[in-house]
Amino acid sequence: MPHPPHDRARGAVLALDVGGTKLAAGVVRPDGEVLSFVTCPTGAADGPDASLARLFALGKHALDRAGVDPGDAPERLTGCGIGCGGPLDPERGVLLCPPHLPGWIDVPLARLAESAFGLPAVLDNDGTAGAAGEWRFGAGRGTRHLVYLTVSTGIGGGFVVDGRTYRGAAGNGGEPGHITVRSDGRPCRGCGRAGCLEAYASGTSLGERAREAVARGEASSLPADATAADVSREARAGDPLSVRLWDETTALLGQGLTSIVNLYEPEVAVLGGGVTRAGEQLLDPVRRTVTRLAMGPAARTVRVVRAANGDRAGVLGAAAIAFERLPDARDLRRVQEAAAPN
């Protein structure tokens, strides 16, 4: 049965975001409109087969919510984009050994998605995808140079350089969380080295440092099981320990971002992830540190802003890499841009 010319899903992509605790899926149009958005737990402890079954069922649910029969997806949609933490091989679409997904060794995720949905599929690092999503659909629209950091359980991110998503020689480049901010510092849970930015400025680290201080007997209104959100709240209330931990975190995040800004000289530095729910409590001191410490031209050029894509960042990022990498999506984008009014 032919579909009407106003079919809103035609040319859209199915976007899948694979996290250690949560899966998300959606159908996204080339202009960034999200036609559907659904989530469910990953259930990583159940092993890759069970989690993959959940992911593909969730994708079919996203298609249904967008008014796309899964059997019609190859006719109506352009393809499927998948974002996941690495390491991974984006050219082959294979997850190599992501630490947040134990047992997922050499999983040909793009090929499995192609079989599940009948769509061409591409896989990319979720930080790279997040950068592409903010550049195409979010806070980086209209720029050519962007850095993106997601400050959450860990610190990930990605880069857009001269209008092109940066991936590095093996497809896993762009790891801002693993620049060194203290050479003799805390061990990094992500990579095992000492003193990474992630070991100090991630939400996980902030909560750990708070719990360690409370266990040492430091006076504080923080609970024994403090989280990053607790530290943020109590710092606003003036708790001395929380203020000290928050100030240390924002200072080191600002110093790490300064190094990145000096290296890439972006127009915009976008901060996303759960810790940025603190808003200007986080952004303002980071911004002031970058302005004070970055080299003159870089400091004058960059804007430090909060990510715009919110809880849908993973899905919009996965969609952005599909529109970037799938040939039919690139052709459609060029046609739409040529037809757009000046």
PDB file of C-alpha atoms in Angstrom, residues 7-179:
ATOM      1  CA  ASP A   7       4.490  10.571   5.505  1.00  0.00           C
ATOM      2  CA  ARG A   8       6.489  12.145   8.363  1.00  0.00           C
ATOM      3  CA  ALA A   9       8.693   9.104   8.876  1.00  0.00           C
ATOM      4  CA  ARG A  10       9.915   8.892   5.297  1.00  0.00           C
ATOM      5  CA  GLY A  11      13.682   9.472   5.195  1.00  0.00           C
ATOM      6  CA  ALA A  12      13.994   9.279   8.993  1.00  0.00           C
ATOM      7  CA  VAL A  13      16.365   6.919  10.796  1.00  0.00           C
ATOM      8  CA  LEU A  14      16.006   4.453  13.630  1.00  0.00           C
ATOM      9  CA  ALA A  15      18.454   5.453  16.383  1.00  0.00           C
ATOM     10  CA  LEU A  16      19.659   3.098  19.136  1.00  0.00           C
ATOM     11  CA  ASP A  17      21.646   4.094  22.225  1.00  0.00           C
ATOM     12  CA  VAL A  18      23.307   1.277  24.169  1.00  0.00           C
ATOM     13  CA  GLY A  19      24.308   2.123  27.737  1.00  0.00           C
ATOM     14  CA  GLY A  20      25.480  -0.006  30.621  1.00  0.00           C
ATOM     15  CA  THR A  21      22.261   0.528  32.583  1.00  0.00           C
ATOM     16  CA  LYS A  22      19.771   1.875  30.025  1.00  0.00           C
ATOM     17  CA  LEU A  23      18.828   1.264  26.396  1.00  0.00           C
ATOM     18  CA  ALA A  24      17.076   3.952  24.353  1.00  0.00           C
ATOM     19  CA  ALA A  25      15.588   3.984  20.874  1.00  0.00           C
ATOM     20  CA  GLY A  26      13.818   6.498  18.700  1.00  0.00           C
ATOM     21  CA  VAL A  27      12.856   7.455  15.187  1.00  0.00           C
ATOM     22  CA  VAL A  28      14.417  10.779  14.167  1.00  0.00           C
ATOM     23  CA  ARG A  29      13.787  12.950  11.114  1.00  0.00           C
ATOM     24  CA  PRO A  30      16.626  14.719   9.231  1.00  0.00           C
ATOM     25  CA  ASP A  31      15.698  18.016  10.910  1.00  0.00           C
ATOM     26  CA  GLY A  32      16.134  16.447  14.362  1.00  0.00           C
ATOM     27  CA  GLU A  33      12.448  16.013  15.181  1.00  0.00           C
ATOM     28  CA  VAL A  34      12.075  12.943  17.375  1.00  0.00           C
ATOM     29  CA  LEU A  35       8.988  11.012  16.263  1.00  0.00           C
ATOM     30  CA  SER A  36       9.302   8.461  19.065  1.00  0.00           C
ATOM     31  CA  PHE A  37      11.497   7.891  22.104  1.00  0.00           C
ATOM     32  CA  VAL A  38      11.443   4.799  24.344  1.00  0.00           C
ATOM     33  CA  THR A  39      13.782   3.367  26.982  1.00  0.00           C
ATOM     34  CA  CYS A  40      14.256   0.227  29.059  1.00  0.00           C
ATOM     35  CA  PRO A  41      16.922  -1.261  31.357  1.00  0.00           C
ATOM     36  CA  THR A  42      19.905  -2.885  29.644  1.00  0.00           C
ATOM     37  CA  GLY A  43      20.040  -5.854  31.986  1.00  0.00           C
ATOM     38  CA  ALA A  44      23.731  -6.240  31.201  1.00  0.00           C
ATOM     39  CA  ALA A  45      24.148  -8.898  33.893  1.00  0.00           C
ATOM     40  CA  ASP A  46      21.907 -11.189  31.817  1.00  0.00           C
ATOM     41  CA  GLY A  47      24.527 -11.340  29.075  1.00  0.00           C
ATOM     42  CA  PRO A  48      24.689  -9.969  25.544  1.00  0.00           C
ATOM     43  CA  ASP A  49      22.061 -12.231  23.980  1.00  0.00           C
ATOM     44  CA  ALA A  50      19.333 -11.156  26.405  1.00  0.00           C
ATOM     45  CA  SER A  51      20.319  -7.474  26.211  1.00  0.00           C
ATOM     46  CA  LEU A  52      20.415  -7.540  22.421  1.00  0.00           C
ATOM     47  CA  ALA A  53      16.961  -9.098  22.343  1.00  0.00           C
ATOM     48  CA  ARG A  54      15.740  -6.210  24.539  1.00  0.00           C
ATOM     49  CA  LEU A  55      17.462  -3.659  22.287  1.00  0.00           C
ATOM     50  CA  PHE A  56      15.888  -4.964  19.099  1.00  0.00           C
ATOM     51  CA  ALA A  57      12.454  -5.303  20.732  1.00  0.00           C
ATOM     52  CA  LEU A  58      12.820  -1.713  21.931  1.00  0.00           C
ATOM     53  CA  GLY A  59      13.732  -0.607  18.413  1.00  0.00           C
ATOM     54  CA  LYS A  60      10.581  -2.230  17.044  1.00  0.00           C
ATOM     55  CA  HIS A  61       8.580  -0.516  19.773  1.00  0.00           C
ATOM     56  CA  ALA A  62      10.094   2.833  18.702  1.00  0.00           C
ATOM     57  CA  LEU A  63       9.092   2.105  15.100  1.00  0.00           C
ATOM     58  CA  ASP A  64       5.544   1.296  16.197  1.00  0.00           C
ATOM     59  CA  ARG A  65       5.315   4.478  18.287  1.00  0.00           C
ATOM     60  CA  ALA A  66       6.384   6.474  15.211  1.00  0.00           C
ATOM     61  CA  GLY A  67       3.699   4.844  13.086  1.00  0.00           C
ATOM     62  CA  VAL A  68       6.114   2.641  11.156  1.00  0.00           C
ATOM     63  CA  ASP A  69       5.303  -1.019  10.717  1.00  0.00           C
ATOM     64  CA  PRO A  70       8.614  -2.903  11.145  1.00  0.00           C
ATOM     65  CA  GLY A  71       7.926  -4.652   7.846  1.00  0.00           C
ATOM     66  CA  ASP A  72       7.726  -1.258   6.113  1.00  0.00           C
ATOM     67  CA  ALA A  73      10.901   0.140   7.691  1.00  0.00           C
ATOM     68  CA  PRO A  74      13.219  -0.690   4.740  1.00  0.00           C
ATOM     69  CA  GLU A  75      10.904   1.234   2.412  1.00  0.00           C
ATOM     70  CA  ARG A  76      10.270   4.252   4.624  1.00  0.00           C
ATOM     71  CA  LEU A  77      13.451   4.750   6.663  1.00  0.00           C
ATOM     72  CA  THR A  78      16.975   5.574   5.533  1.00  0.00           C
ATOM     73  CA  GLY A  79      18.813   3.367   7.996  1.00  0.00           C
ATOM     74  CA  CYS A  80      19.810   2.743  11.592  1.00  0.00           C
ATOM     75  CA  GLY A  81      22.407   4.506  13.730  1.00  0.00           C
ATOM     76  CA  ILE A  82      23.811   2.976  16.920  1.00  0.00           C
ATOM     77  CA  GLY A  83      25.815   4.695  19.662  1.00  0.00           C
ATOM     78  CA  CYS A  84      27.673   2.722  22.321  1.00  0.00           C
ATOM     79  CA  GLY A  85      30.690   3.136  24.556  1.00  0.00           C
ATOM     80  CA  GLY A  86      33.882   1.644  23.142  1.00  0.00           C
ATOM     81  CA  PRO A  87      36.314   0.357  22.336  1.00  0.00           C
ATOM     82  CA  LEU A  88      34.708  -0.532  19.041  1.00  0.00           C
ATOM     83  CA  ASP A  89      35.418  -0.740  15.322  1.00  0.00           C
ATOM     84  CA  PRO A  90      33.107   1.763  13.606  1.00  0.00           C
ATOM     85  CA  GLU A  91      34.060   0.666  10.084  1.00  0.00           C
ATOM     86  CA  ARG A  92      33.095  -2.962  10.688  1.00  0.00           C
ATOM     87  CA  GLY A  93      30.335  -2.082  13.161  1.00  0.00           C
ATOM     88  CA  VAL A  94      31.793  -4.346  15.839  1.00  0.00           C
ATOM     89  CA  LEU A  95      31.850  -3.830  19.613  1.00  0.00           C
ATOM     90  CA  LEU A  96      35.274  -5.042  20.726  1.00  0.00           C
ATOM     91  CA  CYS A  97      35.241  -5.199  24.531  1.00  0.00           C
ATOM     92  CA  PRO A  98      33.308  -2.323  26.173  1.00  0.00           C
ATOM     93  CA  PRO A  99      33.988  -2.379  29.943  1.00  0.00           C
ATOM     94  CA  HIS A 100      30.460  -1.231  30.766  1.00  0.00           C
ATOM     95  CA  LEU A 101      29.040  -4.302  29.003  1.00  0.00           C
ATOM     96  CA  PRO A 102      30.803  -7.379  30.415  1.00  0.00           C
ATOM     97  CA  GLY A 103      30.841 -10.306  28.017  1.00  0.00           C
ATOM     98  CA  TRP A 104      30.196  -8.218  24.912  1.00  0.00           C
ATOM     99  CA  ILE A 105      33.313  -9.363  23.066  1.00  0.00           C
ATOM    100  CA  ASP A 106      33.562  -8.843  19.298  1.00  0.00           C
ATOM    101  CA  VAL A 107      29.797  -8.349  18.916  1.00  0.00           C
ATOM    102  CA  PRO A 108      28.918  -7.476  15.278  1.00  0.00           C
ATOM    103  CA  LEU A 109      26.242  -5.048  16.415  1.00  0.00           C
ATOM    104  CA  ALA A 110      25.690  -3.241  13.106  1.00  0.00           C
ATOM    105  CA  ARG A 111      25.208  -6.508  11.213  1.00  0.00           C
ATOM    106  CA  LEU A 112      22.833  -7.841  13.875  1.00  0.00           C
ATOM    107  CA  ALA A 113      20.781  -4.630  13.682  1.00  0.00           C
ATOM    108  CA  GLU A 114      20.655  -4.891   9.893  1.00  0.00           C
ATOM    109  CA  SER A 115      19.237  -8.413  10.249  1.00  0.00           C
ATOM    110  CA  ALA A 116      16.735  -7.330  12.901  1.00  0.00           C
ATOM    111  CA  PHE A 117      15.322  -4.324  11.038  1.00  0.00           C
ATOM    112  CA  GLY A 118      16.218  -4.808   7.362  1.00  0.00           C
ATOM    113  CA  LEU A 119      18.003  -1.439   7.415  1.00  0.00           C
ATOM    114  CA  PRO A 120      21.629  -0.479   6.711  1.00  0.00           C
ATOM    115  CA  ALA A 121      23.230   0.237  10.085  1.00  0.00           C
ATOM    116  CA  VAL A 122      26.285   2.092  11.383  1.00  0.00           C
ATOM    117  CA  LEU A 123      27.917   1.976  14.813  1.00  0.00           C
ATOM    118  CA  ASP A 124      29.905   4.730  16.521  1.00  0.00           C
ATOM    119  CA  ASN A 125      31.300   5.613  19.923  1.00  0.00           C
ATOM    120  CA  ASP A 126      28.587   7.236  22.031  1.00  0.00           C
ATOM    121  CA  GLY A 127      30.801  10.244  22.811  1.00  0.00           C
ATOM    122  CA  THR A 128      31.475  10.790  19.117  1.00  0.00           C
ATOM    123  CA  ALA A 129      27.766  10.398  18.444  1.00  0.00           C
ATOM    124  CA  GLY A 130      26.928  12.881  21.202  1.00  0.00           C
ATOM    125  CA  ALA A 131      29.242  15.462  19.649  1.00  0.00           C
ATOM    126  CA  ALA A 132      27.675  14.911  16.229  1.00  0.00           C
ATOM    127  CA  GLY A 133      24.195  15.204  17.736  1.00  0.00           C
ATOM    128  CA  GLU A 134      24.887  18.502  19.483  1.00  0.00           C
ATOM    129  CA  TRP A 135      26.582  19.857  16.363  1.00  0.00           C
ATOM    130  CA  ARG A 136      23.778  18.861  13.985  1.00  0.00           C
ATOM    131  CA  PHE A 137      20.711  19.224  16.208  1.00  0.00           C
ATOM    132  CA  GLY A 138      21.674  20.971  19.455  1.00  0.00           C
ATOM    133  CA  ALA A 139      23.873  23.628  21.025  1.00  0.00           C
ATOM    134  CA  GLY A 140      26.449  23.491  18.229  1.00  0.00           C
ATOM    135  CA  ARG A 141      24.162  24.268  15.295  1.00  0.00           C
ATOM    136  CA  GLY A 142      25.793  26.670  12.860  1.00  0.00           C
ATOM    137  CA  THR A 143      29.365  26.115  14.090  1.00  0.00           C
ATOM    138  CA  ARG A 144      32.300  24.385  12.393  1.00  0.00           C
ATOM    139  CA  HIS A 145      34.426  23.566  15.447  1.00  0.00           C
ATOM    140  CA  LEU A 146      32.926  21.959  18.565  1.00  0.00           C
ATOM    141  CA  VAL A 147      34.108  20.013  21.592  1.00  0.00           C
ATOM    142  CA  TYR A 148      31.640  17.987  23.615  1.00  0.00           C
ATOM    143  CA  LEU A 149      32.032  16.526  27.097  1.00  0.00           C
ATOM    144  CA  THR A 150      29.459  14.389  28.838  1.00  0.00           C
ATOM    145  CA  VAL A 151      29.996  14.572  32.597  1.00  0.00           C
ATOM    146  CA  SER A 152      28.179  11.648  34.112  1.00  0.00           C
ATOM    147  CA  THR A 153      29.153   8.218  35.469  1.00  0.00           C
ATOM    148  CA  GLY A 154      32.401   8.779  33.593  1.00  0.00           C
ATOM    149  CA  ILE A 155      33.536  11.548  31.264  1.00  0.00           C
ATOM    150  CA  GLY A 156      33.217  10.942  27.556  1.00  0.00           C
ATOM    151  CA  GLY A 157      32.959  13.202  24.588  1.00  0.00           C
ATOM    152  CA  GLY A 158      33.892  13.941  21.040  1.00  0.00           C
ATOM    153  CA  PHE A 159      34.974  16.606  18.592  1.00  0.00           C
ATOM    154  CA  VAL A 160      33.810  18.222  15.373  1.00  0.00           C
ATOM    155  CA  VAL A 161      36.709  19.801  13.500  1.00  0.00           C
ATOM    156  CA  ASP A 162      36.047  22.009  10.456  1.00  0.00           C
ATOM    157  CA  GLY A 163      32.555  20.564  10.104  1.00  0.00           C
ATOM    158  CA  ARG A 164      33.686  16.932  10.259  1.00  0.00           C
ATOM    159  CA  THR A 165      33.257  14.476  13.111  1.00  0.00           C
ATOM    160  CA  TYR A 166      36.661  13.431  14.419  1.00  0.00           C
ATOM    161  CA  ARG A 167      37.246   9.705  15.029  1.00  0.00           C
ATOM    162  CA  GLY A 168      41.007   9.128  14.986  1.00  0.00           C
ATOM    163  CA  ALA A 169      43.062   6.499  13.181  1.00  0.00           C
ATOM    164  CA  ALA A 170      41.316   3.465  14.686  1.00  0.00           C
ATOM    165  CA  GLY A 171      37.884   5.042  15.163  1.00  0.00           C
ATOM    166  CA  ASN A 172      38.113   5.564  18.926  1.00  0.00           C
ATOM    167  CA  GLY A 173      39.759   8.993  19.089  1.00  0.00           C
ATOM    168  CA  GLY A 174      38.363  11.800  21.186  1.00  0.00           C
ATOM    169  CA  GLU A 175      38.543  10.711  24.829  1.00  0.00           C
ATOM    170  CA  PRO A 176      38.534  13.960  26.833  1.00  0.00           C
ATOM    171  CA  GLY A 177      37.937  12.145  30.095  1.00  0.00           C
ATOM    172  CA  HIS A 178      41.394  10.601  29.929  1.00  0.00           C
ATOM    173  CA  ILE A 179      43.579  13.658  29.745  1.00  0.00           C
TER     174      ILE A 179
END
